[in-house]
Amino acid sequence: MEFESFKSIALSFPETNMEIHFNKISFRISKKIFATYDPDTNQTVVKLGIFQQDEFCEKYPEVLEPVPNKWGKKGWTNFDITNADNSFVFEIVKAAFLDRAPKSISKNYQRNTETS
């Protein structure tokens, strides 16, 4: 997947925006970062819940791994989007979005997607 497709997916969630963060592109919900992209290294990082991180990294080690520092222990996860299809990227980014979104936004999003 190319960055533009990733960007479209990340910004498809309600109330999200894109900002520069330490020379990287960050995707945010209510000022909280749920994903970053480094254009210099083509590296994508997502913030997953700890249990989600364990589950996804164990299941998909070829594209997901914890960031190798203290941030990785908090759920920050390297994500190789170049070897992932749209539906998989959507599921991972959705998990990151829901992990960081305020409860009201998260519940509303889940309610709206269940009924559609």
Short mmCIF file of N, CA and C in Angstrom, two decimals:
data_model
loop_
_atom_site.label_atom_id
_atom_site.label_comp_id
_atom_site.label_asym_id
_atom_site.label_seq_id
_atom_site.Cartn_x
_atom_site.Cartn_y
_atom_site.Cartn_z
N MET A 1 0.84 -1.18 0.00
CA MET A 1 0.00 0.00 0.00
C MET A 1 0.89 1.24 0.00
N GLU A 2 0.48 2.22 -0.73
CA GLU A 2 1.17 3.50 -0.79
C GLU A 2 0.64 4.43 0.31
N PHE A 3 1.43 5.46 0.62
CA PHE A 3 1.06 6.39 1.68
C PHE A 3 -0.29 7.05 1.44
N GLU A 4 -0.58 7.46 0.22
CA GLU A 4 -1.85 8.16 -0.06
C GLU A 4 -3.06 7.30 0.30
N SER A 5 -2.97 6.02 0.06
CA SER A 5 -4.06 5.11 0.43
C SER A 5 -4.16 5.00 1.95
N PHE A 6 -3.01 4.90 2.61
CA PHE A 6 -3.00 4.86 4.08
C PHE A 6 -3.62 6.14 4.64
N LYS A 7 -3.21 7.26 4.10
CA LYS A 7 -3.74 8.56 4.54
C LYS A 7 -5.26 8.61 4.39
N SER A 8 -5.77 8.14 3.27
CA SER A 8 -7.23 8.13 3.04
C SER A 8 -7.94 7.28 4.09
N ILE A 9 -7.37 6.14 4.41
CA ILE A 9 -7.97 5.28 5.43
C ILE A 9 -7.94 5.97 6.79
N ALA A 10 -6.78 6.49 7.18
CA ALA A 10 -6.64 7.12 8.50
C ALA A 10 -7.58 8.31 8.66
N LEU A 11 -7.77 9.07 7.60
CA LEU A 11 -8.64 10.26 7.69
C LEU A 11 -10.11 9.93 7.44
N SER A 12 -10.42 8.68 7.18
CA SER A 12 -11.82 8.30 6.95
C SER A 12 -12.61 8.15 8.26
N PHE A 13 -11.91 8.13 9.38
CA PHE A 13 -12.58 8.00 10.67
C PHE A 13 -13.04 9.37 11.15
N PRO A 14 -14.14 9.41 11.90
CA PRO A 14 -14.71 10.70 12.29
C PRO A 14 -13.78 11.54 13.16
N GLU A 15 -13.79 12.83 12.88
CA GLU A 15 -13.08 13.84 13.67
C GLU A 15 -11.56 13.64 13.71
N THR A 16 -11.02 13.00 12.68
CA THR A 16 -9.57 12.82 12.62
C THR A 16 -8.94 13.95 11.81
N ASN A 17 -7.67 14.19 12.07
CA ASN A 17 -6.93 15.18 11.29
C ASN A 17 -5.48 14.75 11.18
N MET A 18 -4.76 15.46 10.33
CA MET A 18 -3.36 15.17 10.05
C MET A 18 -2.53 16.39 10.42
N GLU A 19 -1.42 16.16 11.14
CA GLU A 19 -0.52 17.24 11.54
C GLU A 19 0.92 16.75 11.44
N ILE A 20 1.85 17.70 11.36
CA ILE A 20 3.27 17.36 11.41
C ILE A 20 3.67 17.19 12.87
N HIS A 21 4.47 16.15 13.14
CA HIS A 21 4.93 15.84 14.50
C HIS A 21 6.37 15.34 14.40
N PHE A 22 7.34 16.19 14.81
CA PHE A 22 8.76 15.83 14.74
C PHE A 22 9.15 15.29 13.36
N ASN A 23 8.87 16.05 12.33
CA ASN A 23 9.20 15.69 10.94
C ASN A 23 8.48 14.45 10.42
N LYS A 24 7.48 14.01 11.15
CA LYS A 24 6.64 12.90 10.70
C LYS A 24 5.23 13.42 10.50
N ILE A 25 4.44 12.65 9.81
CA ILE A 25 3.03 12.99 9.62
C ILE A 25 2.25 12.20 10.67
N SER A 26 1.48 12.92 11.49
CA SER A 26 0.69 12.23 12.52
C SER A 26 -0.78 12.31 12.18
N PHE A 27 -1.49 11.28 12.57
CA PHE A 27 -2.94 11.21 12.42
C PHE A 27 -3.52 11.20 13.82
N ARG A 28 -4.48 12.10 14.06
CA ARG A 28 -4.96 12.33 15.42
C ARG A 28 -6.47 12.28 15.52
N ILE A 29 -6.89 11.95 16.73
CA ILE A 29 -8.28 12.06 17.13
C ILE A 29 -8.27 12.77 18.49
N SER A 30 -8.96 13.89 18.57
CA SER A 30 -9.00 14.68 19.81
C SER A 30 -7.60 14.94 20.36
N LYS A 31 -6.70 15.37 19.50
CA LYS A 31 -5.31 15.71 19.81
C LYS A 31 -4.43 14.51 20.17
N LYS A 32 -4.98 13.31 20.21
CA LYS A 32 -4.20 12.11 20.51
C LYS A 32 -3.77 11.44 19.21
N ILE A 33 -2.50 11.13 19.12
CA ILE A 33 -1.96 10.47 17.92
C ILE A 33 -2.34 9.00 17.93
N PHE A 34 -2.89 8.52 16.81
CA PHE A 34 -3.17 7.09 16.69
C PHE A 34 -2.31 6.43 15.61
N ALA A 35 -1.64 7.23 14.78
CA ALA A 35 -0.73 6.68 13.77
C ALA A 35 0.23 7.77 13.32
N THR A 36 1.42 7.34 12.90
CA THR A 36 2.39 8.27 12.32
C THR A 36 2.98 7.63 11.06
N TYR A 37 3.47 8.50 10.20
CA TYR A 37 4.14 8.06 8.98
C TYR A 37 5.38 8.92 8.80
N ASP A 38 6.51 8.26 8.57
CA ASP A 38 7.77 8.96 8.34
C ASP A 38 8.09 8.88 6.85
N PRO A 39 7.95 10.01 6.11
CA PRO A 39 8.20 9.97 4.67
C PRO A 39 9.66 9.69 4.31
N ASP A 40 10.59 9.99 5.22
CA ASP A 40 12.01 9.74 4.93
C ASP A 40 12.34 8.25 4.94
N THR A 41 11.69 7.51 5.82
CA THR A 41 11.99 6.07 5.95
C THR A 41 10.85 5.18 5.47
N ASN A 42 9.73 5.79 5.09
CA ASN A 42 8.53 5.06 4.68
C ASN A 42 8.02 4.15 5.81
N GLN A 43 8.23 4.59 7.06
CA GLN A 43 7.84 3.79 8.22
C GLN A 43 6.51 4.29 8.80
N THR A 44 5.62 3.36 9.07
CA THR A 44 4.33 3.66 9.68
C THR A 44 4.30 3.05 11.07
N VAL A 45 3.76 3.80 12.03
CA VAL A 45 3.61 3.32 13.40
C VAL A 45 2.16 3.58 13.82
N VAL A 46 1.57 2.60 14.50
CA VAL A 46 0.20 2.75 15.01
C VAL A 46 0.21 2.49 16.51
N LYS A 47 -0.77 3.09 17.20
CA LYS A 47 -0.91 2.89 18.65
C LYS A 47 -2.05 1.91 18.89
N LEU A 48 -1.69 0.73 19.36
CA LEU A 48 -2.69 -0.30 19.67
C LEU A 48 -2.78 -0.47 21.18
N GLY A 49 -3.88 -1.03 21.64
CA GLY A 49 -3.95 -1.44 23.03
C GLY A 49 -2.93 -2.55 23.25
N ILE A 50 -2.46 -2.72 24.48
CA ILE A 50 -1.42 -3.72 24.76
C ILE A 50 -1.85 -5.13 24.34
N PHE A 51 -3.08 -5.51 24.68
CA PHE A 51 -3.54 -6.86 24.32
C PHE A 51 -3.71 -7.00 22.81
N GLN A 52 -4.19 -5.94 22.17
CA GLN A 52 -4.32 -5.96 20.70
C GLN A 52 -2.94 -6.09 20.06
N GLN A 53 -1.99 -5.35 20.60
CA GLN A 53 -0.63 -5.40 20.06
C GLN A 53 -0.09 -6.82 20.13
N ASP A 54 -0.23 -7.45 21.30
CA ASP A 54 0.25 -8.82 21.45
C ASP A 54 -0.41 -9.75 20.44
N GLU A 55 -1.73 -9.64 20.34
CA GLU A 55 -2.50 -10.52 19.45
C GLU A 55 -2.12 -10.30 17.98
N PHE A 56 -2.12 -9.04 17.54
CA PHE A 56 -1.82 -8.75 16.14
C PHE A 56 -0.37 -9.08 15.77
N CYS A 57 0.57 -8.75 16.66
CA CYS A 57 1.98 -9.01 16.35
C CYS A 57 2.27 -10.51 16.30
N GLU A 58 1.60 -11.27 17.15
CA GLU A 58 1.79 -12.72 17.13
C GLU A 58 1.19 -13.32 15.85
N LYS A 59 0.05 -12.79 15.45
CA LYS A 59 -0.66 -13.31 14.28
C LYS A 59 -0.03 -12.87 12.96
N TYR A 60 0.52 -11.65 12.93
CA TYR A 60 1.04 -11.07 11.68
C TYR A 60 2.46 -10.51 11.85
N PRO A 61 3.43 -11.36 12.24
CA PRO A 61 4.78 -10.86 12.51
C PRO A 61 5.49 -10.30 11.28
N GLU A 62 5.01 -10.65 10.10
CA GLU A 62 5.65 -10.16 8.88
C GLU A 62 5.36 -8.68 8.62
N VAL A 63 4.32 -8.12 9.24
CA VAL A 63 3.99 -6.71 9.01
C VAL A 63 3.86 -5.88 10.28
N LEU A 64 3.79 -6.53 11.45
CA LEU A 64 3.62 -5.80 12.71
C LEU A 64 4.64 -6.25 13.74
N GLU A 65 5.23 -5.27 14.44
CA GLU A 65 6.13 -5.59 15.56
C GLU A 65 6.14 -4.40 16.51
N PRO A 66 6.25 -4.66 17.82
CA PRO A 66 6.32 -3.54 18.76
C PRO A 66 7.53 -2.66 18.46
N VAL A 67 7.38 -1.37 18.64
CA VAL A 67 8.51 -0.45 18.52
C VAL A 67 9.54 -0.91 19.56
N PRO A 68 10.82 -1.05 19.19
CA PRO A 68 11.80 -1.65 20.10
C PRO A 68 12.36 -0.68 21.15
N ASN A 69 11.47 -0.10 21.94
CA ASN A 69 11.89 0.77 23.05
C ASN A 69 10.72 0.88 24.03
N LYS A 70 10.79 1.83 24.96
CA LYS A 70 9.72 1.94 25.97
C LYS A 70 8.37 2.24 25.33
N TRP A 71 8.35 2.88 24.17
CA TRP A 71 7.08 3.18 23.50
C TRP A 71 6.40 1.90 23.02
N GLY A 72 7.18 0.93 22.62
CA GLY A 72 6.63 -0.35 22.21
C GLY A 72 5.90 -1.06 23.33
N LYS A 73 6.37 -0.86 24.55
CA LYS A 73 5.71 -1.46 25.72
C LYS A 73 4.38 -0.77 26.03
N LYS A 74 4.15 0.38 25.42
CA LYS A 74 2.90 1.12 25.62
C LYS A 74 1.93 0.94 24.46
N GLY A 75 2.27 0.05 23.53
CA GLY A 75 1.36 -0.25 22.43
C GLY A 75 1.76 0.31 21.08
N TRP A 76 2.82 1.12 21.03
CA TRP A 76 3.24 1.67 19.74
C TRP A 76 3.87 0.55 18.92
N THR A 77 3.41 0.43 17.68
CA THR A 77 3.69 -0.75 16.87
C THR A 77 4.12 -0.36 15.45
N ASN A 78 5.29 -0.85 15.03
CA ASN A 78 5.71 -0.65 13.64
C ASN A 78 4.79 -1.46 12.73
N PHE A 79 4.39 -0.84 11.62
CA PHE A 79 3.43 -1.45 10.71
C PHE A 79 3.95 -1.30 9.28
N ASP A 80 4.32 -2.41 8.66
CA ASP A 80 4.81 -2.40 7.28
C ASP A 80 3.61 -2.41 6.33
N ILE A 81 3.17 -1.22 5.94
CA ILE A 81 1.98 -1.12 5.09
C ILE A 81 2.27 -1.51 3.65
N THR A 82 3.55 -1.57 3.28
CA THR A 82 3.89 -1.90 1.89
C THR A 82 3.48 -3.33 1.53
N ASN A 83 3.36 -4.18 2.54
CA ASN A 83 3.00 -5.58 2.30
C ASN A 83 1.62 -5.93 2.83
N ALA A 84 0.75 -4.94 2.93
CA ALA A 84 -0.59 -5.17 3.49
C ALA A 84 -1.66 -4.67 2.52
N ASP A 85 -2.78 -5.38 2.48
CA ASP A 85 -3.86 -4.94 1.60
C ASP A 85 -4.78 -3.96 2.33
N ASN A 86 -5.65 -3.33 1.56
CA ASN A 86 -6.52 -2.26 2.10
C ASN A 86 -7.36 -2.72 3.28
N SER A 87 -7.98 -3.88 3.19
CA SER A 87 -8.88 -4.31 4.27
C SER A 87 -8.10 -4.58 5.55
N PHE A 88 -6.89 -5.13 5.44
CA PHE A 88 -6.07 -5.37 6.63
C PHE A 88 -5.62 -4.05 7.24
N VAL A 89 -5.16 -3.13 6.41
CA VAL A 89 -4.74 -1.82 6.91
C VAL A 89 -5.92 -1.13 7.59
N PHE A 90 -7.10 -1.20 6.99
CA PHE A 90 -8.28 -0.60 7.60
C PHE A 90 -8.53 -1.17 8.99
N GLU A 91 -8.45 -2.48 9.16
CA GLU A 91 -8.70 -3.11 10.47
C GLU A 91 -7.68 -2.67 11.52
N ILE A 92 -6.41 -2.59 11.14
CA ILE A 92 -5.38 -2.18 12.09
C ILE A 92 -5.54 -0.71 12.45
N VAL A 93 -5.77 0.14 11.47
CA VAL A 93 -5.94 1.58 11.73
C VAL A 93 -7.22 1.81 12.54
N LYS A 94 -8.26 1.06 12.26
CA LYS A 94 -9.50 1.17 13.04
C LYS A 94 -9.23 0.83 14.51
N ALA A 95 -8.47 -0.22 14.75
CA ALA A 95 -8.12 -0.60 16.13
C ALA A 95 -7.35 0.52 16.81
N ALA A 96 -6.41 1.14 16.09
CA ALA A 96 -5.64 2.25 16.65
C ALA A 96 -6.54 3.45 16.93
N PHE A 97 -7.41 3.78 15.98
CA PHE A 97 -8.35 4.89 16.15
C PHE A 97 -9.22 4.65 17.38
N LEU A 98 -9.80 3.47 17.50
CA LEU A 98 -10.69 3.18 18.63
C LEU A 98 -9.95 3.17 19.95
N ASP A 99 -8.67 2.79 19.93
CA ASP A 99 -7.86 2.80 21.16
C ASP A 99 -7.66 4.22 21.67
N ARG A 100 -7.53 5.18 20.77
CA ARG A 100 -7.21 6.56 21.17
C ARG A 100 -8.41 7.49 21.23
N ALA A 101 -9.50 7.14 20.58
CA ALA A 101 -10.67 8.02 20.51
C ALA A 101 -11.35 8.14 21.88
N PRO A 102 -11.89 9.32 22.18
CA PRO A 102 -12.70 9.43 23.40
C PRO A 102 -13.86 8.44 23.32
N LYS A 103 -14.32 8.00 24.49
CA LYS A 103 -15.37 6.98 24.52
C LYS A 103 -16.61 7.38 23.74
N SER A 104 -17.00 8.64 23.82
CA SER A 104 -18.22 9.07 23.12
C SER A 104 -18.07 8.90 21.61
N ILE A 105 -16.91 9.26 21.07
CA ILE A 105 -16.67 9.13 19.63
C ILE A 105 -16.57 7.65 19.25
N SER A 106 -15.86 6.89 20.07
CA SER A 106 -15.69 5.46 19.81
C SER A 106 -17.03 4.73 19.81
N LYS A 107 -17.84 4.98 20.82
CA LYS A 107 -19.16 4.33 20.91
C LYS A 107 -20.05 4.73 19.74
N ASN A 108 -20.05 6.01 19.42
CA ASN A 108 -20.87 6.50 18.30
C ASN A 108 -20.42 5.86 16.98
N TYR A 109 -19.11 5.77 16.78
CA TYR A 109 -18.58 5.16 15.56
C TYR A 109 -19.02 3.69 15.47
N GLN A 110 -18.84 2.97 16.57
CA GLN A 110 -19.20 1.55 16.56
C GLN A 110 -20.70 1.35 16.36
N ARG A 111 -21.49 2.19 16.97
CA ARG A 111 -22.95 2.10 16.81
C ARG A 111 -23.33 2.36 15.35
N ASN A 112 -22.73 3.38 14.74
CA ASN A 112 -23.04 3.72 13.35
C ASN A 112 -22.59 2.65 12.37
N THR A 113 -21.46 2.02 12.63
CA THR A 113 -20.97 1.00 11.70
C THR A 113 -21.72 -0.32 11.87
N GLU A 114 -22.27 -0.57 13.05
CA GLU A 114 -23.06 -1.80 13.25
C GLU A 114 -24.38 -1.73 12.49
N THR A 115 -24.94 -0.54 12.38
CA THR A 115 -26.24 -0.40 11.73
C THR A 115 -26.15 -0.21 10.22
N SER A 116 -24.94 0.03 9.71
CA SER A 116 -24.84 0.24 8.26
C SER A 116 -24.48 -1.02 7.52
#
